[in-house]
């Protein structure tokens, strides 16, 4: 599967944000975990046609992460990838819960924290794009990748 890997600077910002969210929930009885790795999955027909990573990377003109949202048992950032004059919408998963959040107080605390975040919207200007391969049932690795800097 094709994935986008944020530059370490942006990745650290996302990790810090996840830690802030975790601090909100550590007071509740919720069971949750941070999603690892923080890769943006690109399973879209546009990308299956081309196999050359450099060609794919060169056609990406913009990557934008919107303010996080919550749906079901997941906290995620909507991601818009502009590729070859098309907009591709996908998600970057940040946190997952063991069950759907139904407690209104927990949901309200989470939504307040998400709304207060100052790092979003985030533009990824430097990133890696590569192919993710499953090493074992619970681990993944990047088989090959290229760096891209959007000017």
Coordinates of C-alpha atoms in Angstrom, one line a residue:
X1 CA 0.0 0.0 0.0
X2 CA 1.2 3.5 -0.8
X3 CA 1.7 5.8 2.2
X4 CA 2.8 9.3 3.0
X5 CA 5.1 9.7 5.9
X6 CA 5.3 13.2 7.5
X7 CA 8.6 14.9 8.0
X8 CA 9.9 14.3 11.5
X9 CA 9.2 17.9 12.5
X10 CA 5.5 17.6 11.7
X11 CA 5.4 14.0 13.1
X12 CA 6.6 15.4 16.4
X13 CA 3.9 18.0 16.4
X14 CA 1.3 15.2 15.8
X15 CA 2.8 13.1 18.5
X16 CA 2.7 16.0 21.0
X17 CA -1.0 16.6 20.0
X18 CA -1.8 12.9 20.6
X19 CA -0.1 13.1 24.1
X20 CA -2.3 16.1 24.9
X21 CA -5.4 14.1 23.9
X22 CA -4.2 11.2 26.0
X23 CA -3.9 13.5 29.0
X24 CA -7.6 14.4 28.6
X25 CA -8.6 10.8 28.7
X26 CA -6.3 9.6 31.4
X27 CA -8.8 10.9 33.9
X28 CA -11.7 8.8 32.4
X29 CA -12.1 5.1 32.5
X30 CA -11.7 5.0 28.7
X31 CA -9.4 2.4 27.1
X32 CA -7.6 3.9 24.1
X33 CA -4.4 3.8 22.2
X34 CA -2.4 5.9 19.9
X35 CA -2.3 4.8 16.3
X36 CA 1.2 3.8 15.2
X37 CA 2.7 4.5 12.7
X38 CA 1.4 8.0 11.7
X39 CA 1.2 7.2 8.0
X40 CA -1.3 8.6 5.6
X41 CA -2.6 5.6 3.6
X42 CA -3.3 6.2 -0.1
X43 CA -5.4 3.4 -1.4
X44 CA -6.9 5.2 -4.4
X45 CA -7.1 4.0 -8.0
X46 CA -5.1 7.1 -9.2
X47 CA -2.0 5.6 -7.5
X48 CA -2.3 2.0 -8.7
X49 CA -1.6 3.1 -12.3
X50 CA 1.8 4.4 -11.6
X51 CA 4.5 2.4 -9.9
X52 CA 7.4 4.8 -10.0
X53 CA 7.5 6.6 -6.6
X54 CA 9.4 9.6 -8.0
X55 CA 6.7 10.1 -10.7
X56 CA 3.9 9.9 -8.1
X57 CA 5.7 12.2 -5.7
X58 CA 6.3 14.8 -8.4
X59 CA 2.5 14.9 -9.2
X60 CA 1.6 15.7 -5.6
X61 CA 1.1 19.5 -5.3
X62 CA -0.4 19.8 -1.8
X63 CA -1.1 17.8 1.3
X64 CA -3.3 19.4 4.0
X65 CA -4.4 18.0 7.3
X66 CA -7.6 19.5 8.7
X67 CA -8.7 19.9 12.3
X68 CA -9.2 16.4 13.9
X69 CA -12.6 14.9 14.2
X70 CA -14.2 12.0 16.0
X71 CA -16.2 9.2 14.4
X72 CA -17.2 6.0 16.1
X73 CA -14.2 4.8 18.1
X74 CA -11.5 6.9 16.2
X75 CA -10.0 10.3 16.4
X76 CA -8.6 11.3 13.0
X77 CA -7.5 14.2 10.8
X78 CA -9.1 14.5 7.4
X79 CA -6.4 14.8 4.8
X80 CA -6.6 16.4 1.3
X81 CA -4.0 15.3 -1.2
X82 CA -3.9 17.3 -4.4
X83 CA -2.5 14.9 -7.1
X84 CA -2.4 15.5 -10.8
X85 CA -5.3 18.1 -10.7
X86 CA -7.5 15.8 -8.5
X87 CA -8.3 16.1 -4.8
X88 CA -8.0 12.8 -2.9
X89 CA -9.6 12.8 0.6
X90 CA -8.3 10.3 3.1
X91 CA -7.7 10.2 6.9
X92 CA -4.8 10.1 9.3
X93 CA -5.8 8.1 12.4
X94 CA -4.5 9.5 15.7
X95 CA -6.2 7.6 18.5
X96 CA -8.5 4.6 18.7
X97 CA -10.8 3.6 21.5
X98 CA -11.8 0.1 22.5
X99 CA -15.4 1.0 22.0
X100 CA -17.4 3.8 20.5
X101 CA -17.5 7.0 22.6
X102 CA -21.0 7.4 23.9
X103 CA -20.4 9.3 27.1
X104 CA -21.4 13.0 26.4
X105 CA -18.9 14.4 28.9
X106 CA -16.0 12.5 27.3
X107 CA -17.1 13.5 23.9
X108 CA -17.5 17.2 24.9
X109 CA -14.0 17.2 26.5
X110 CA -12.5 15.7 23.4
X111 CA -14.3 18.1 21.0
X112 CA -13.1 21.1 23.1
X113 CA -9.5 19.9 22.9
X114 CA -9.7 19.3 19.2
X115 CA -11.2 22.7 18.6
X116 CA -8.4 24.4 20.7
X117 CA -5.6 22.9 18.7
X118 CA -3.4 25.5 17.0
X119 CA -1.4 23.2 14.8
X120 CA -4.3 22.6 12.4
X121 CA -4.8 23.1 9.5
X122 CA -1.3 21.6 8.8
X123 CA 0.4 21.8 5.4
X124 CA 2.9 19.0 4.7
X125 CA 5.6 20.6 2.7
X126 CA 8.3 17.9 3.2
X127 CA 7.4 14.3 3.4
X128 CA 8.3 10.8 2.2
X129 CA 6.1 8.6 0.0
X130 CA 6.7 4.9 0.0
X131 CA 5.3 1.4 -0.1
X132 CA 4.2 -0.2 3.2
X133 CA 4.7 -3.9 3.5
X134 CA 3.5 -6.1 6.3
X135 CA 6.5 -7.7 8.1
X136 CA 4.4 -9.7 10.5
X137 CA 0.8 -9.7 11.7
X138 CA 1.4 -6.6 13.9
X139 CA 4.2 -4.7 12.2
X140 CA 4.8 -2.8 9.0
X141 CA 7.8 -1.4 7.2
X142 CA 8.6 0.8 4.3
X143 CA 10.0 -1.2 1.4
X144 CA 11.1 1.8 -0.6
X145 CA 10.5 5.6 -0.4
X146 CA 11.4 8.9 -1.9
X147 CA 11.5 12.4 -0.3
X148 CA 9.4 15.2 -1.7
X149 CA 9.6 18.9 -1.0
X150 CA 6.6 21.0 -2.2
X151 CA 7.7 24.5 -3.2

